[in-house]
Tab-separated table of C-alpha atoms and ligand atoms in Angstrom:
chain	number	residue	atom	x	y	z
W	1	MET	CA	-25.177	22.089	-9.769
W	2	SER	CA	-24.246	19.424	-7.228
W	3	LYS	CA	-26.852	18.701	-4.561
W	4	THR	CA	-26.011	19.406	-0.927
W	5	ILE	CA	-24.280	16.498	0.748
W	6	LYS	CA	-25.752	15.479	4.093
W	7	LYS	CA	-24.478	11.963	4.572
W	8	ILE	CA	-21.145	10.463	3.535
W	9	GLY	CA	-20.338	6.756	3.394
W	10	VAL	CA	-16.789	5.559	4.054
W	11	LEU	CA	-15.246	2.182	3.286
W	12	THR	CA	-11.866	0.457	3.167
W	13	SER	CA	-11.182	-1.902	0.298
W	14	GLY	CA	-8.402	-4.129	-1.073
W	15	GLY	CA	-5.320	-5.014	0.969
W	16	ASP	CA	-5.408	-3.335	4.378
W	17	ALA	CA	-2.661	-0.899	5.341
W	18	PRO	CA	-1.576	0.750	8.601
W	19	GLY	CA	-3.158	4.196	8.776
W	20	MET	CA	-6.521	3.135	7.392
W	21	ASN	CA	-8.089	3.486	10.852
W	22	ALA	CA	-6.599	6.944	11.239
W	23	ALA	CA	-8.155	7.839	7.873
W	24	ILE	CA	-11.574	6.462	8.890
W	25	ARG	CA	-11.340	8.530	12.078
W	26	ALA	CA	-10.432	11.624	10.066
W	27	VAL	CA	-13.352	11.172	7.667
W	28	VAL	CA	-15.840	10.577	10.515
W	29	ARG	CA	-14.618	13.532	12.564
W	30	THR	CA	-14.504	15.913	9.599
W	31	CYS	CA	-18.127	14.991	8.885
W	32	ALA	CA	-19.013	15.651	12.546
W	33	TYR	CA	-17.131	18.962	12.440
W	34	HIS	CA	-19.158	20.053	9.426
W	35	LYS	CA	-22.348	18.721	11.009
W	36	ILE	CA	-23.119	16.101	8.435
W	37	GLU	CA	-23.720	12.406	8.993
W	38	CYS	CA	-21.248	9.628	8.327
W	39	VAL	CA	-21.897	5.949	7.705
W	40	GLY	CA	-19.259	3.235	7.941
W	41	ILE	CA	-19.581	0.551	5.279
W	42	TYR	CA	-18.150	-2.812	6.353
W	43	ARG	CA	-16.023	-5.161	4.201
W	44	GLY	CA	-15.554	-2.704	1.345
W	45	TYR	CA	-17.784	-3.049	-1.699
W	46	GLN	CA	-19.072	-6.420	-0.497
W	47	GLY	CA	-20.610	-4.724	2.537
W	48	MET	CA	-22.115	-2.117	0.234
W	49	ILE	CA	-23.825	-4.883	-1.738
W	50	GLU	CA	-25.134	-6.432	1.485
W	51	GLY	CA	-26.126	-3.148	3.170
W	52	ASP	CA	-23.694	-3.787	6.039
W	53	PHE	CA	-23.695	-0.206	7.350
W	54	LYS	CA	-23.259	1.535	10.687
W	55	GLU	CA	-23.791	5.190	11.572
W	56	MET	CA	-20.535	6.668	12.883
W	57	GLY	CA	-20.272	9.710	15.146
W	58	ALA	CA	-17.156	11.477	16.438
W	59	ARG	CA	-17.010	9.241	19.551
W	60	SER	CA	-17.319	6.005	17.592
W	61	VAL	CA	-13.744	6.432	16.366
W	62	ASN	CA	-12.120	6.963	19.758
W	63	ASN	CA	-8.851	5.092	20.295
W	64	ILE	CA	-8.338	3.824	16.759
W	65	ILE	CA	-5.739	6.300	15.458
W	66	ASN	CA	-2.987	4.009	16.794
W	67	LYS	CA	-4.444	0.702	15.544
W	68	GLY	CA	-3.262	-1.271	12.523
W	69	GLY	CA	-5.725	-2.955	10.150
W	70	THR	CA	-9.151	-1.458	9.578
W	71	VAL	CA	-12.096	-1.450	11.978
W	72	LEU	CA	-14.393	-1.389	8.934
W	73	LYS	CA	-12.687	-4.560	7.641
W	74	SER	CA	-11.688	-4.964	4.021
W	75	ALA	CA	-12.460	-7.246	1.121
W	76	ARG	CA	-11.868	-7.714	-2.580
W	77	SER	CA	-15.422	-8.120	-3.926
W	78	LYS	CA	-15.950	-10.145	-7.110
W	79	GLU	CA	-19.687	-9.412	-7.032
W	80	PHE	CA	-19.077	-5.668	-7.250
W	81	GLN	CA	-17.445	-6.280	-10.624
W	82	THR	CA	-20.889	-7.231	-11.970
W	83	LYS	CA	-23.622	-4.749	-12.897
W	84	GLU	CA	-26.118	-6.677	-10.717
W	85	GLY	CA	-23.820	-6.379	-7.711
W	86	ARG	CA	-23.395	-2.648	-8.189
W	87	GLU	CA	-27.170	-2.195	-8.598
W	88	LYS	CA	-27.762	-3.942	-5.289
W	89	ALA	CA	-25.130	-1.711	-3.678
W	90	ASN	CA	-26.787	1.402	-5.092
W	91	GLN	CA	-30.173	0.350	-3.727
W	92	HIS	CA	-28.703	0.053	-0.226
W	93	LEU	CA	-26.970	3.426	-0.488
W	94	VAL	CA	-30.158	5.137	-1.664
W	95	ALA	CA	-32.176	3.476	1.128
W	96	ALA	CA	-29.623	4.668	3.702
W	97	GLY	CA	-29.646	8.204	2.282
W	98	ILE	CA	-25.916	8.163	1.540
W	99	ASP	CA	-25.139	10.850	-0.996
W	100	ALA	CA	-21.338	10.650	-1.364
W	101	LEU	CA	-18.617	8.079	-0.827
W	102	VAL	CA	-15.022	8.075	0.448
W	103	VAL	CA	-13.092	5.004	-0.686
W	104	ILE	CA	-9.858	4.177	1.139
W	105	GLY	CA	-7.811	1.677	-0.873
W	106	GLY	CA	-5.677	1.113	-3.947
W	107	ASP	CA	-6.188	1.443	-7.677
W	108	GLY	CA	-8.553	-1.546	-7.906
W	109	SER	CA	-10.785	0.104	-5.298
W	110	PHE	CA	-10.658	3.391	-7.197
W	111	THR	CA	-11.663	1.656	-10.429
W	112	GLY	CA	-14.764	0.376	-8.620
W	113	ALA	CA	-15.529	3.892	-7.380
W	114	GLU	CA	-15.157	5.374	-10.827
W	115	ILE	CA	-17.447	2.834	-12.476
W	116	PHE	CA	-20.005	3.302	-9.712
W	117	ASN	CA	-19.942	7.069	-10.157
W	118	ALA	CA	-20.392	6.719	-13.927
W	119	GLU	CA	-23.376	4.384	-13.492
W	120	PHE	CA	-25.213	6.032	-10.590
W	121	GLY	CA	-23.791	9.567	-10.382
W	122	LEU	CA	-22.787	9.241	-6.711
W	123	PRO	CA	-19.936	11.676	-5.887
W	124	VAL	CA	-16.791	9.731	-4.926
W	125	MET	CA	-13.414	10.610	-3.451
W	126	GLY	CA	-10.411	8.294	-3.056
W	127	ILE	CA	-7.825	8.082	-0.268
W	128	PRO	CA	-4.744	6.041	-1.285
W	129	GLY	CA	-4.035	3.243	1.179
W	130	THR	CA	-1.576	0.455	0.337
W	131	ILE	CA	1.852	-0.519	1.595
W	132	ASP	CA	3.020	-0.839	-2.033
W	133	ASN	CA	3.166	2.957	-2.636
W	134	ASP	CA	2.239	2.301	-6.258
W	135	ILE	CA	-0.444	4.944	-6.795
W	136	PHE	CA	0.041	7.836	-9.157
W	137	GLY	CA	-0.764	11.275	-7.717
W	138	THR	CA	0.827	10.893	-4.298
W	139	SER	CA	4.401	10.568	-3.127
W	140	HIS	CA	3.184	8.419	-0.214
W	141	THR	CA	0.258	6.047	0.176
W	142	LEU	CA	-1.095	5.288	3.660
W	143	GLY	CA	0.791	2.435	5.254
W	144	TYR	CA	3.916	2.707	3.147
W	145	ASP	CA	5.988	4.525	5.753
W	146	THR	CA	4.915	2.114	8.491
W	147	ALA	CA	5.666	-0.916	6.320
W	148	LEU	CA	9.119	0.475	5.491
W	149	ASN	CA	9.888	0.797	9.188
W	150	THR	CA	8.542	-2.694	9.887
W	151	VAL	CA	10.689	-4.230	7.154
W	152	VAL	CA	13.831	-2.392	8.245
W	153	GLU	CA	13.290	-3.443	11.859
W	154	VAL	CA	12.913	-7.091	10.840
W	155	ILE	CA	15.909	-7.062	8.501
W	156	ASP	CA	18.008	-5.565	11.314
W	157	LYS	CA	17.124	-8.684	13.316
W	158	ILE	CA	17.894	-10.966	10.402
W	159	ARG	CA	21.255	-9.225	10.066
W	160	ASP	CA	22.136	-10.220	13.639
W	161	THR	CA	21.719	-13.904	12.901
W	162	ALA	CA	23.144	-13.615	9.362
W	163	SER	CA	26.369	-12.120	10.682
W	164	SER	CA	26.617	-14.608	13.587
W	165	HIS	CA	26.576	-17.501	11.110
W	166	ASN	CA	28.323	-15.832	8.153
W	167	ARG	CA	25.236	-16.416	6.051
W	168	LEU	CA	23.591	-14.917	3.001
W	169	PHE	CA	19.879	-14.170	3.450
W	170	PHE	CA	17.351	-13.645	0.700
W	171	VAL	CA	14.576	-11.574	2.268
W	172	GLU	CA	11.350	-11.393	0.279
W	173	VAL	CA	9.231	-8.285	0.865
W	174	MET	CA	5.782	-7.427	-0.501
W	175	GLY	CA	5.201	-5.471	-3.687
W	176	ARG	CA	3.424	-7.408	-6.399
W	177	ASP	CA	4.089	-4.919	-9.175
W	178	ALA	CA	6.164	-2.256	-7.488
W	179	GLY	CA	9.602	-2.171	-5.908
W	180	HIS	CA	9.273	0.967	-3.762
W	181	LEU	CA	9.074	-0.986	-0.523
W	182	ALA	CA	11.968	-3.282	-1.465
W	183	LEU	CA	14.191	-0.512	-2.769
W	184	ASN	CA	13.782	1.892	0.127
W	185	SER	CA	13.773	-0.708	2.900
W	186	GLY	CA	16.747	-2.384	1.220
W	187	ILE	CA	18.792	0.803	1.318
W	188	GLY	CA	17.600	1.533	4.860
W	189	ALA	CA	18.587	-1.941	6.019
W	190	GLY	CA	21.920	-1.898	4.182
W	191	ALA	CA	21.148	-4.689	1.709
W	192	GLU	CA	23.871	-5.978	-0.580
W	193	GLU	CA	21.516	-6.248	-3.562
W	194	ILE	CA	17.901	-5.236	-4.146
W	195	LEU	CA	15.810	-7.031	-6.763
W	196	ILE	CA	12.644	-5.259	-7.928
W	197	PRO	CA	9.913	-5.778	-10.554
W	198	GLU	CA	10.860	-2.624	-12.472
W	199	GLU	CA	14.394	-3.744	-13.265
W	200	ASN	CA	15.827	-7.075	-14.373
W	201	LEU	CA	19.333	-7.067	-12.982
W	202	GLY	CA	19.930	-10.597	-14.242
W	203	LEU	CA	21.232	-13.708	-12.538
W	204	GLU	CA	24.806	-13.229	-13.765
W	205	ARG	CA	24.979	-9.775	-12.192
W	206	LEU	CA	23.695	-11.160	-8.936
W	207	LEU	CA	26.374	-13.867	-8.862
W	208	GLU	CA	29.081	-11.364	-9.785
W	209	SER	CA	27.973	-9.006	-7.070
W	210	LEU	CA	27.940	-11.750	-4.450
W	211	GLN	CA	31.383	-12.955	-5.530
W	212	LYS	CA	32.691	-9.422	-5.349
W	213	SER	CA	31.323	-8.880	-1.879
W	214	LYS	CA	32.870	-12.133	-0.608
W	215	ALA	CA	36.219	-11.140	-2.150
W	216	SER	CA	36.027	-7.716	-0.510
W	217	GLY	CA	35.889	-9.344	2.915
W	218	LYS	CA	32.175	-9.350	3.713
W	219	SER	CA	31.234	-12.399	5.733
W	220	SER	CA	27.427	-12.082	5.595
W	221	SER	CA	24.980	-10.488	3.199
W	222	ILE	CA	21.346	-9.503	2.862
W	223	VAL	CA	19.631	-9.511	-0.525
W	224	VAL	CA	16.187	-7.915	-0.551
W	225	ILE	CA	13.819	-9.191	-3.203
W	226	ALA	CA	10.355	-7.833	-4.026
W	227	GLU	CA	7.784	-10.600	-4.450
W	228	GLY	CA	7.077	-9.428	-8.011
W	229	ASP	CA	10.744	-9.338	-9.005
W	230	LYS	CA	11.552	-9.731	-12.730
W	231	ILE	CA	14.586	-11.959	-12.449
W	232	GLY	CA	12.332	-14.893	-13.325
W	233	LYS	CA	12.871	-17.049	-10.246
W	234	ASN	CA	11.095	-17.060	-6.934
W	235	VAL	CA	13.100	-16.543	-3.786
W	236	PHE	CA	13.529	-20.293	-3.105
W	237	GLU	CA	14.696	-20.937	-6.669
W	238	LEU	CA	17.167	-18.106	-6.250
W	239	LYS	CA	18.524	-19.777	-3.135
W	240	ASP	CA	18.942	-23.060	-5.087
W	241	TYR	CA	20.653	-21.184	-7.902
W	242	VAL	CA	23.156	-19.540	-5.556
W	243	ASP	CA	23.671	-22.846	-3.662
W	244	GLU	CA	24.622	-24.459	-6.977
W	245	ASN	CA	26.788	-21.678	-8.340
W	246	LEU	CA	28.401	-20.251	-5.233
W	247	PRO	CA	28.824	-23.180	-2.804
W	248	GLU	CA	30.987	-20.963	-0.581
W	249	TYR	CA	27.776	-19.235	0.536
W	250	ASP	CA	25.492	-20.644	3.252
W	251	VAL	CA	22.107	-19.352	2.068
W	252	ARG	CA	18.826	-18.917	3.961
W	253	VAL	CA	15.459	-17.493	2.881
W	254	SER	CA	13.070	-15.338	4.873
W	255	VAL	CA	9.667	-14.436	3.416
W	256	LEU	CA	8.275	-11.574	5.485
W	257	GLY	CA	4.688	-11.914	4.206
W	258	HIS	CA	1.618	-10.314	5.744
W	259	MET	CA	3.314	-9.141	8.936
W	260	GLN	CA	4.373	-6.195	6.747
W	261	ARG	CA	0.747	-5.074	6.516
W	262	GLY	CA	0.108	-5.061	10.255
W	263	GLY	CA	1.152	-3.016	13.250
W	264	ALA	CA	0.553	0.438	14.661
W	265	PRO	CA	0.864	3.174	12.028
W	266	SER	CA	3.891	5.467	12.191
W	267	CYS	CA	3.406	9.103	13.162
W	268	PHE	CA	3.917	10.027	9.503
W	269	ASP	CA	1.043	7.749	8.419
W	270	ARG	CA	-1.257	9.054	11.175
W	271	VAL	CA	-0.691	12.677	10.189
W	272	LEU	CA	-1.047	11.850	6.497
W	273	ALA	CA	-4.290	9.966	7.147
W	274	SER	CA	-5.699	12.892	9.109
W	275	ARG	CA	-4.831	15.345	6.335
W	276	PHE	CA	-6.229	13.015	3.664
W	277	GLY	CA	-9.515	12.538	5.557
W	278	VAL	CA	-10.102	16.253	6.019
W	279	LYS	CA	-9.347	17.001	2.372
W	280	ALA	CA	-11.523	14.156	1.064
W	281	VAL	CA	-14.622	15.209	2.997
W	282	GLU	CA	-14.174	18.940	2.424
W	283	SER	CA	-13.628	18.397	-1.310
W	284	LEU	CA	-16.910	16.460	-1.524
W	285	LEU	CA	-18.650	19.268	0.378
W	286	GLU	CA	-17.226	21.734	-2.164
W	287	GLY	CA	-19.008	19.746	-4.869
W	288	LYS	CA	-15.933	17.928	-6.203
W	289	SER	CA	-16.067	14.299	-7.273
W	290	ASN	CA	-13.902	11.636	-8.932
W	291	PHE	CA	-10.638	12.732	-7.378
W	292	MET	CA	-8.041	11.096	-5.195
W	293	VAL	CA	-6.380	13.050	-2.412
W	294	GLY	CA	-2.607	12.732	-2.346
W	295	LEU	CA	0.622	14.208	-1.049
W	296	LEU	CA	2.511	16.148	-3.722
W	297	ASN	CA	5.492	18.322	-2.800
W	298	ASP	CA	4.415	18.179	0.846
W	299	LYS	CA	0.973	19.605	0.051
W	300	ILE	CA	-2.322	17.735	-0.041
W	301	ALA	CA	-3.542	17.857	-3.635
W	302	LEU	CA	-6.277	16.302	-5.774
W	303	THR	CA	-5.609	14.066	-8.776
W	304	PRO	CA	-8.441	12.900	-11.064
W	305	LEU	CA	-9.276	9.286	-10.172
W	306	GLU	CA	-8.775	8.254	-13.780
W	307	GLN	CA	-5.158	9.466	-13.722
W	308	ALA	CA	-4.543	7.905	-10.311
W	309	ILE	CA	-5.732	4.567	-11.708
W	310	LYS	CA	-3.915	4.686	-15.049
W	311	GLY	CA	-0.731	6.552	-14.126
W	312	ASN	CA	2.433	4.669	-13.215
W	313	THR	CA	4.624	5.511	-10.283
W	314	GLU	CA	8.255	5.527	-11.317
W	315	ILE	CA	11.059	4.017	-9.326
W	316	ASP	CA	13.677	6.584	-8.419
W	317	ARG	CA	16.627	5.309	-10.488
W	318	GLU	CA	19.039	7.335	-8.394
W	319	LEU	CA	18.167	5.034	-5.485
W	320	LEU	CA	19.438	2.057	-7.506
W	321	ARG	CA	22.726	3.873	-7.961
W	322	VAL	CA	22.888	4.777	-4.273
W	323	SER	CA	22.279	1.132	-3.407
W	324	GLU	CA	25.057	0.023	-5.738
W	325	ILE	CA	27.521	2.494	-4.239
W	326	MET	CA	26.514	1.498	-0.700
W	327	SER	CA	27.248	-2.151	-1.392
W	328	THR	CA	30.887	-1.365	-2.217
E	1	LIG	O1	-1.319	-4.609	-2.485
E	1	LIG	C1	-0.851	-4.841	-1.220
E	1	LIG	C2	-0.326	-6.252	-1.103
E	1	LIG	O2	0.118	-6.409	0.224
E	1	LIG	C3	0.773	-6.652	-2.085
E	1	LIG	O3	2.047	-6.185	-1.743
E	1	LIG	C4	0.650	-8.155	-2.070
E	1	LIG	O4	1.141	-8.702	-3.261
E	1	LIG	C5	-0.824	-8.360	-1.946
E	1	LIG	O5	-1.355	-7.196	-1.320
E	1	LIG	C6	-1.215	-9.588	-1.175
E	1	LIG	O6	-2.597	-9.718	-1.223
E	1	LIG	P1	-3.448	-10.719	-0.320
E	1	LIG	O7	-3.458	-10.178	1.074
E	1	LIG	O8	-4.787	-10.733	-0.924
E	1	LIG	O9	-2.747	-12.026	-0.358
């Protein structure tokens, strides 16, 4: 039988994402609602190793629901990948009386949680937070919706200058291994072509498509490219390639970078974070462990951490077709 949980630790780990603060707030307030203690752990697993903790009550999370980033800060800890590091972390948790953990992050963070649970038996619960939306067991990760809106807003601005100068822009968006952000923002921003890691469209196809669009009377174009794209060239090499092969195009590159991870979370991400936080804490209180909370068919559901880590999120192929039709 699982022992009664009286104190829950919460941390954010890996790349930050808008909505993480709203999730911290939700975890802290759900603990307060159920009259148990909550401890914020700073800088992810690194702060756990160093005992960088702070007690958090309902009022300590005032005015953060609307803030980007994470008030608990985030890190990718190399030391936590060692047994010695995890032992140090466990000693600090035991000393602080923490008897369960909520980890807000991506699959790397969940892997850490799973290993820690296997070694020390601490109940753990994951909340998916990454702008990449590449976690199995949820249709949306925290921050994804906000990042989509950020990217679309920026590409709208790029479109203004692209059309004024009759230019072609390659816009690189984040997504190391996943094209969800590129594909959906690309359709939302009316991109001519969208290049993603899941699909190698090939350089010839890209040239053909650009030629076709010029011939059809388009004077400017936006091509969205995910940073992890498979075409085999980075965005600047692509520009050189098009410069060489289609001299009729005046090409510019815009790498959006980390601005995509910042900013106030959208309403969708705030609501999602609140629902995730409640479910994570209440599931731990029900004696559950080693799950990730997620959004499946509009309902908050649990997926075993192991599946969340190993499972792949599929690109919706229909979106590729929609994009192709839209670029007619
Ligand atoms: O996983 C989120 C993400 O923003 C990726 O899209 C990107 O490749 C990576 O993090 C960048 O990581 P860092 O902030 O460590 O450079």
